[in-house]
PDB file of C-alpha atoms in Angstrom:
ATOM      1  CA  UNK A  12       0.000   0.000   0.000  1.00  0.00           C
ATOM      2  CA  UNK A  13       0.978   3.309  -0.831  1.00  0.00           C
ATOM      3  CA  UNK A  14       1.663   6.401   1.261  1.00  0.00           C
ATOM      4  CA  UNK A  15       0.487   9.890   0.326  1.00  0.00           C
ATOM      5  CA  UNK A  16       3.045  12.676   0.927  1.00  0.00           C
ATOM      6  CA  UNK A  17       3.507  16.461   0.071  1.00  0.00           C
ATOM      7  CA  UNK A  18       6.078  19.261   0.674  1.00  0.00           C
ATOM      8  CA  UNK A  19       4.860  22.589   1.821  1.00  0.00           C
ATOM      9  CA  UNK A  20       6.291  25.864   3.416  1.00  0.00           C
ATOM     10  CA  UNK A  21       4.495  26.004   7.324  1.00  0.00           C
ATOM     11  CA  UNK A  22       3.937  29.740   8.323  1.00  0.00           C
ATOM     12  CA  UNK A  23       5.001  30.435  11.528  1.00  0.00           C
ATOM     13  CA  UNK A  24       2.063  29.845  14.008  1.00  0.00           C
ATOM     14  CA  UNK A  25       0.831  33.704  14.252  1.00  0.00           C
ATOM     15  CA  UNK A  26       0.121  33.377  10.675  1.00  0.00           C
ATOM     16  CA  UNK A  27      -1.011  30.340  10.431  1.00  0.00           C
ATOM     17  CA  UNK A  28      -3.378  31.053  13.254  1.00  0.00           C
ATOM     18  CA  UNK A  29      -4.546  34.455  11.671  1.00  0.00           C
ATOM     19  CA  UNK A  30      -5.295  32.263   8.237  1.00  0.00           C
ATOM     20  CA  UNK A  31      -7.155  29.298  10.052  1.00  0.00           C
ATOM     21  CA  UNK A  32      -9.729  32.167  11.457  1.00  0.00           C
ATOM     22  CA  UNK A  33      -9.963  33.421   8.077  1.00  0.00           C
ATOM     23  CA  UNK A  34     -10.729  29.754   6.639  1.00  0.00           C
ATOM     24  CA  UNK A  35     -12.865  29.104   9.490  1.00  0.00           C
ATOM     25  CA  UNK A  36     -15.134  31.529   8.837  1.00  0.00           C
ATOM     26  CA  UNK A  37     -15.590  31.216   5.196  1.00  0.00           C
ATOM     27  CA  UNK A  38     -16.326  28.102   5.969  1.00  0.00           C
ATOM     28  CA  UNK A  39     -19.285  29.184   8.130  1.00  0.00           C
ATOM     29  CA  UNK A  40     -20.182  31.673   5.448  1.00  0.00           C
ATOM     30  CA  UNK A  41     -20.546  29.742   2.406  1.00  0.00           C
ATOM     31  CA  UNK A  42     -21.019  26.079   4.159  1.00  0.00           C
ATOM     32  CA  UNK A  43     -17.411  24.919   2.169  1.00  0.00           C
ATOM     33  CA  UNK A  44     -15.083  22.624   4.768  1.00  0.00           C
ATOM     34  CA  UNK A  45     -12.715  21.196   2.267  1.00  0.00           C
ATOM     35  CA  UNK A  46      -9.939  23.445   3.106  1.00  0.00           C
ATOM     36  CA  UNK A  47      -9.988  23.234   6.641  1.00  0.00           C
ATOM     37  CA  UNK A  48      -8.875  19.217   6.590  1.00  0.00           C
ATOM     38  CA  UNK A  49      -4.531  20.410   5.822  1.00  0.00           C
ATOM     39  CA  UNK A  50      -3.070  23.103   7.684  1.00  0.00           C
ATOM     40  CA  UNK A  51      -2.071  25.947   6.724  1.00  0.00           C
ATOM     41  CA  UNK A  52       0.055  26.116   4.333  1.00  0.00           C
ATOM     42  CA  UNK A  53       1.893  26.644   1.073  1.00  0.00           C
ATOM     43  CA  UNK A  54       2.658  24.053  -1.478  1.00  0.00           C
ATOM     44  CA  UNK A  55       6.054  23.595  -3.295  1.00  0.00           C
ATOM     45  CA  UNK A  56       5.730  20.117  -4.681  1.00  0.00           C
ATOM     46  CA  UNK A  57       1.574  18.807  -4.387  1.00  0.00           C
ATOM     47  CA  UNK A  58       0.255  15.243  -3.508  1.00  0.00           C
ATOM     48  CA  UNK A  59       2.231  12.357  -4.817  1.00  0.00           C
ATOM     49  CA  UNK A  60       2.047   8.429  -3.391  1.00  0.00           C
ATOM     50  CA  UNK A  61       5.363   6.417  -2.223  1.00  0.00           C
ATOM     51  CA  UNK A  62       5.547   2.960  -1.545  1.00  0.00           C
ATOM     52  CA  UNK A  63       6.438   2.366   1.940  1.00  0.00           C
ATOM     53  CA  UNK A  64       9.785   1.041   1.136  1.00  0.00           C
ATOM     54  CA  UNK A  65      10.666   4.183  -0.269  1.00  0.00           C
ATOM     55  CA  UNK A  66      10.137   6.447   2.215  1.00  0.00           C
ATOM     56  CA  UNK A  67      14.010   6.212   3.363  1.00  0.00           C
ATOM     57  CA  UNK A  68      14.932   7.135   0.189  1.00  0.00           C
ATOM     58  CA  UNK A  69      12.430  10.206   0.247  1.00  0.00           C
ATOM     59  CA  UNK A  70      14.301  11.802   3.256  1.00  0.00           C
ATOM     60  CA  UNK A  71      17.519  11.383   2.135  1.00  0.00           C
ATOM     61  CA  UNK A  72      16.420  13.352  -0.784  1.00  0.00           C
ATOM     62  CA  UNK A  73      14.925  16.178   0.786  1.00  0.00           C
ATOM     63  CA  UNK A  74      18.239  16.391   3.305  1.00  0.00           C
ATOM     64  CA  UNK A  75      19.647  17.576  -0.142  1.00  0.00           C
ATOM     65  CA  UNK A  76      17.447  19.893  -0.677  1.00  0.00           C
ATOM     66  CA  UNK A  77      18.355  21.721   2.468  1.00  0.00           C
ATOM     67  CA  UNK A  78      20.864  23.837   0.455  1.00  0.00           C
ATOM     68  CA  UNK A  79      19.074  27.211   0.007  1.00  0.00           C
ATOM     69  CA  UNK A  80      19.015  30.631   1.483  1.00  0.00           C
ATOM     70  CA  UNK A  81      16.171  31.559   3.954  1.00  0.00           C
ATOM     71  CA  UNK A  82      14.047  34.308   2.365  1.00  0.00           C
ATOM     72  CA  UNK A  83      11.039  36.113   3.293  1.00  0.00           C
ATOM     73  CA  UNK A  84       7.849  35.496   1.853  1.00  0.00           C
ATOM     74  CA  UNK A  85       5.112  38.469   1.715  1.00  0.00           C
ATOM     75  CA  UNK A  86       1.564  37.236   1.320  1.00  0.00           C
ATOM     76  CA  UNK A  87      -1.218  39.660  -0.035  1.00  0.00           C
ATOM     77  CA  UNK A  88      -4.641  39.568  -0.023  1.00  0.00           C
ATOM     78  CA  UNK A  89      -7.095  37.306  -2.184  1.00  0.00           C
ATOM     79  CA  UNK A  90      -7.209  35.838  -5.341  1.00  0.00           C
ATOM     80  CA  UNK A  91      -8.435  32.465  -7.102  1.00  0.00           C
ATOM     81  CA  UNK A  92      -8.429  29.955  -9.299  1.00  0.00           C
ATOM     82  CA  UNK A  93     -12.152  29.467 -11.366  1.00  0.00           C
ATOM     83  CA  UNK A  94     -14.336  28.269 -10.634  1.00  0.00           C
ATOM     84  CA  UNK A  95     -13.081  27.004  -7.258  1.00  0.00           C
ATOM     85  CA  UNK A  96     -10.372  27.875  -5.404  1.00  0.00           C
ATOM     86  CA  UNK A  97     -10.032  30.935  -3.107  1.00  0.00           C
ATOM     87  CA  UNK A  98      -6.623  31.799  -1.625  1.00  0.00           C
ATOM     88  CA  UNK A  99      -4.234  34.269  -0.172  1.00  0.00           C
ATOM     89  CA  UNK A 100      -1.233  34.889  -2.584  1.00  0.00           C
ATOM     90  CA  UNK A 101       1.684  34.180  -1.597  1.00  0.00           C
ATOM     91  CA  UNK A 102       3.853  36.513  -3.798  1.00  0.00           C
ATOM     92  CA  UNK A 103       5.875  34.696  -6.237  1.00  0.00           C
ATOM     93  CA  UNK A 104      10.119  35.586  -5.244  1.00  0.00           C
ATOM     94  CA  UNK A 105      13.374  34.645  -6.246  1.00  0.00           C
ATOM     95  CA  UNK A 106      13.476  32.652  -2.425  1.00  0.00           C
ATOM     96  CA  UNK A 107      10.449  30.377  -3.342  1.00  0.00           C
ATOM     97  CA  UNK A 108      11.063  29.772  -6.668  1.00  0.00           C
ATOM     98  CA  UNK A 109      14.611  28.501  -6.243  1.00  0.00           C
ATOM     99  CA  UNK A 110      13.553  26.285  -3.432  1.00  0.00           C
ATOM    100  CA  UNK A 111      10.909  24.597  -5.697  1.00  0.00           C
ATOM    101  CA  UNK A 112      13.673  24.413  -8.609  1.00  0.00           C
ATOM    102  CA  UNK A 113      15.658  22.235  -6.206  1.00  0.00           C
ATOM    103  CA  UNK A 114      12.921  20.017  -4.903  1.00  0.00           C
ATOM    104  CA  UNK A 115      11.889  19.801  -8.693  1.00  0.00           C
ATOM    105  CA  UNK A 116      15.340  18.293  -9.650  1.00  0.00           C
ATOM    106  CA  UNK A 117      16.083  15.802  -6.561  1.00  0.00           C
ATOM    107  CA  UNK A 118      11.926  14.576  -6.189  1.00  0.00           C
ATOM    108  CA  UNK A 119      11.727  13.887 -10.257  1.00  0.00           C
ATOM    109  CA  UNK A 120      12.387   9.979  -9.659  1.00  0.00           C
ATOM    110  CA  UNK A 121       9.332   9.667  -6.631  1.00  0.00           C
ATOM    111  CA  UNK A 122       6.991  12.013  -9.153  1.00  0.00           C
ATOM    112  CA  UNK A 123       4.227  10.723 -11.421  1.00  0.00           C
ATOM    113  CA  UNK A 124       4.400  13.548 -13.319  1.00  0.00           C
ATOM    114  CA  UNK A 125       6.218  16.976 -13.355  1.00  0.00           C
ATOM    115  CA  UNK A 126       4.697  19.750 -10.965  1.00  0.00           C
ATOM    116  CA  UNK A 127       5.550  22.680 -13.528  1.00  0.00           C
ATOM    117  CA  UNK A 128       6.168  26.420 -12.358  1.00  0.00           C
ATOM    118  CA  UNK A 129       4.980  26.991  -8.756  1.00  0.00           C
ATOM    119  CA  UNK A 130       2.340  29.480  -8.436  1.00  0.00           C
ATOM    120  CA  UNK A 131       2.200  29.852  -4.524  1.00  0.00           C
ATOM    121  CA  UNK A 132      -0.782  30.465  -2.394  1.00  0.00           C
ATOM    122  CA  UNK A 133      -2.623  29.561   0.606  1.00  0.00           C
ATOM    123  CA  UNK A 134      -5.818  28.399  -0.122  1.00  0.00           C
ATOM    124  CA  UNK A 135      -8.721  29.273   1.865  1.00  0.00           C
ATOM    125  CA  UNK A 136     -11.546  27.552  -0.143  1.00  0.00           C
ATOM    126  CA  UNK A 137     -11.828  24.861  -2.518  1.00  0.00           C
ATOM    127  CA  UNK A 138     -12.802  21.461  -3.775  1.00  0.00           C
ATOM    128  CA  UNK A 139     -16.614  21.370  -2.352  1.00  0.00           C
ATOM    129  CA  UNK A 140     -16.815  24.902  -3.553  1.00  0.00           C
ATOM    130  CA  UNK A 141     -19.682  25.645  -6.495  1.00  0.00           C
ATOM    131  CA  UNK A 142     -19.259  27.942  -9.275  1.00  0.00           C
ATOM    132  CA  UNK A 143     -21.549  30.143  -8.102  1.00  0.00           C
ATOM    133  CA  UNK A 144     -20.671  29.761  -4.499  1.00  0.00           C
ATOM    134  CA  UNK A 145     -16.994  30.510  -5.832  1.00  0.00           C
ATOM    135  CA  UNK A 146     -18.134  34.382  -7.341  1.00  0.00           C
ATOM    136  CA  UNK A 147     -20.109  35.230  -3.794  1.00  0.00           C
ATOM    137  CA  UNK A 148     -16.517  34.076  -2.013  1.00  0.00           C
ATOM    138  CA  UNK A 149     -14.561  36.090  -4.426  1.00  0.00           C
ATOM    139  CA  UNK A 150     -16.836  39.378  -4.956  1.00  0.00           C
ATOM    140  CA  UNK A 151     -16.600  39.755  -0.680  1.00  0.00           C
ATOM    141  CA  UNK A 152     -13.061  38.423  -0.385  1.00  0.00           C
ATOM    142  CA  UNK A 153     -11.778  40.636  -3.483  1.00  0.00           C
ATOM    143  CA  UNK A 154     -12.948  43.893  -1.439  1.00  0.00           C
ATOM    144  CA  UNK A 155     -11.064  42.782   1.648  1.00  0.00           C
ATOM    145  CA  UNK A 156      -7.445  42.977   1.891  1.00  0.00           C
ATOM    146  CA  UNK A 157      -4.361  40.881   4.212  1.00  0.00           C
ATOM    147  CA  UNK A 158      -0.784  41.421   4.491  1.00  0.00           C
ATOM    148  CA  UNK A 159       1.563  39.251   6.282  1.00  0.00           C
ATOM    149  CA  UNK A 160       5.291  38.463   5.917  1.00  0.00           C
ATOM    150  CA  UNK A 161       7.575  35.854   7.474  1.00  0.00           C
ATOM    151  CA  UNK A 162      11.140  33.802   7.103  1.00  0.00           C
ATOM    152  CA  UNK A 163      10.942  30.811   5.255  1.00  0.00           C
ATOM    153  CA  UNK A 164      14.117  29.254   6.903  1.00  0.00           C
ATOM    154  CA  UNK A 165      12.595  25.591   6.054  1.00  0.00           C
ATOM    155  CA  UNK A 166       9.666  23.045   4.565  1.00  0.00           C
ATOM    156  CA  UNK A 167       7.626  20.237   5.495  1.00  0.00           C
ATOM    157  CA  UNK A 168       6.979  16.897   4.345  1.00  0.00           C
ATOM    158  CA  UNK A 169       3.545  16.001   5.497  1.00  0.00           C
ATOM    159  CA  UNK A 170       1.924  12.593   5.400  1.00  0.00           C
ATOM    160  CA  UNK A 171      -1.481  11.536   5.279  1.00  0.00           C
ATOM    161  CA  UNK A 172      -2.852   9.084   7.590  1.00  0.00           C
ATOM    162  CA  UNK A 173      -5.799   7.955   6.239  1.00  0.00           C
ATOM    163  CA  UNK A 174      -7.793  10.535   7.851  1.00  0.00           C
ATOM    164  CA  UNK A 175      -6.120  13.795   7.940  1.00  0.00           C
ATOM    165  CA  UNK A 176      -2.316  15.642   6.905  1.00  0.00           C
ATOM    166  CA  UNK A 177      -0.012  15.390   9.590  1.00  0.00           C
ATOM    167  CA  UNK A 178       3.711  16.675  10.054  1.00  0.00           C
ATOM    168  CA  UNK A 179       5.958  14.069   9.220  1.00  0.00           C
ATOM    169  CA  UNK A 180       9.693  15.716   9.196  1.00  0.00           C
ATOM    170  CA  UNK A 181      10.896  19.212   8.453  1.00  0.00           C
ATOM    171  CA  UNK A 182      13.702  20.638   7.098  1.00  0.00           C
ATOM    172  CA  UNK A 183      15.806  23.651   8.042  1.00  0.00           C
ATOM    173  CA  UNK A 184      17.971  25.180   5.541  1.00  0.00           C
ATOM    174  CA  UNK A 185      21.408  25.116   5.481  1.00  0.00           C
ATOM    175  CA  UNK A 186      23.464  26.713   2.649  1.00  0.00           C
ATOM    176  CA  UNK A 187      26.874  25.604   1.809  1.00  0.00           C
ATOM    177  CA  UNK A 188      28.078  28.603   2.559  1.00  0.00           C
ATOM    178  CA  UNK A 189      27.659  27.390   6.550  1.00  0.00           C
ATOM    179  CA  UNK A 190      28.246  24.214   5.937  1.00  0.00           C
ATOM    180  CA  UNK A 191      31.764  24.679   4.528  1.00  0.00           C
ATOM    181  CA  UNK A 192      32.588  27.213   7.633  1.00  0.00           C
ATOM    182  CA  UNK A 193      31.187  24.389   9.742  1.00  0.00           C
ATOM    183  CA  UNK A 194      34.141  22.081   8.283  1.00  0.00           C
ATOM    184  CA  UNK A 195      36.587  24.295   9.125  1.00  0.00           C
TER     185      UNK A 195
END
């Protein structure tokens, strides 16, 4: 039996908190609950199944993929994808898109297919969401604004249980740059 696994960037809990609210009560609003099942969170590389077997494999991967600068990420009000998905943007930056380059080139082997460009965001309604339900959520959510920003100093692989997305190991970054003074 297979496992079902995803990398993601974890805000820090303030803004995860603040974004959970925010989910929580469009959820209430417009009777959608699909997006409250992950946390919060941005995804570099989405959804992909691993045999069991492989899962070793998997983590000695991502330890390479540790190499990469911290960087902040600003995230800015609301946007979507029609007819169903309402987010926050995460604003596209150099930071982001390098780390996805590099999880790109050392996950291609446990990928079914190729993830493409990243186009980060962190949704706040989807899946169970009805086209019309999705242009009530976007003409109230388009007049609102939110601005956050944090240090994205690592990622997450999460795992799903069965049930629900849980935290399976995270990764802090460490750029050669340290690592070679931590040789000396």
């Amino acid at each position: 039996m297979q496992s079902l696994f995803f990398i993601t960037i974890l805000p820090p809990s303030s803004v995860s908190n603040a974004i959970d609210e925010i989910r929580k009560q469009c959820a209430l609003d417009y009777k959608v609950y699909s997006a409250l099942k992950p946390p919060v969170h941005i995804t570099l590389i989405p959804p992909f199944n691993l045999a069991p077997v492989l899962e070793h494999k998997l983590i000695s991967s991502l330890e390479q993929c540790r190499n990469f600068q911290p960087f902040e990420q600003e995230l800015k009000d609301y946007a979507g994808f029609s007819p169903r998905v309402v987010f926050i943007n995460a604003l596209k930056n150099p930071g982001i898109t390098a780390l996805h380059k590099i999880l790109r080139k050392h996950l291609k082997i446990y990928l079914e297919k190729d993830p493409g460009s990243i186009k980060p965001h962190i949704t706040i309604a989807y899946r169970d969401v009805e086209p019309i339900i999705y242009e009530q959520i976007m003409e109230a959510y388009s007049k609102r604004r939110f601005n956050a920003h944090f240090t994205v100093s690592k990622f997450a692989l999460l795992k799903h249980d069965g049930k629900k997305w849980n935290l399976f190991r995270e990764f802090e970054s460490r750029p050669q740059e340290e690592q070679y003074k931590m040789n000396l």
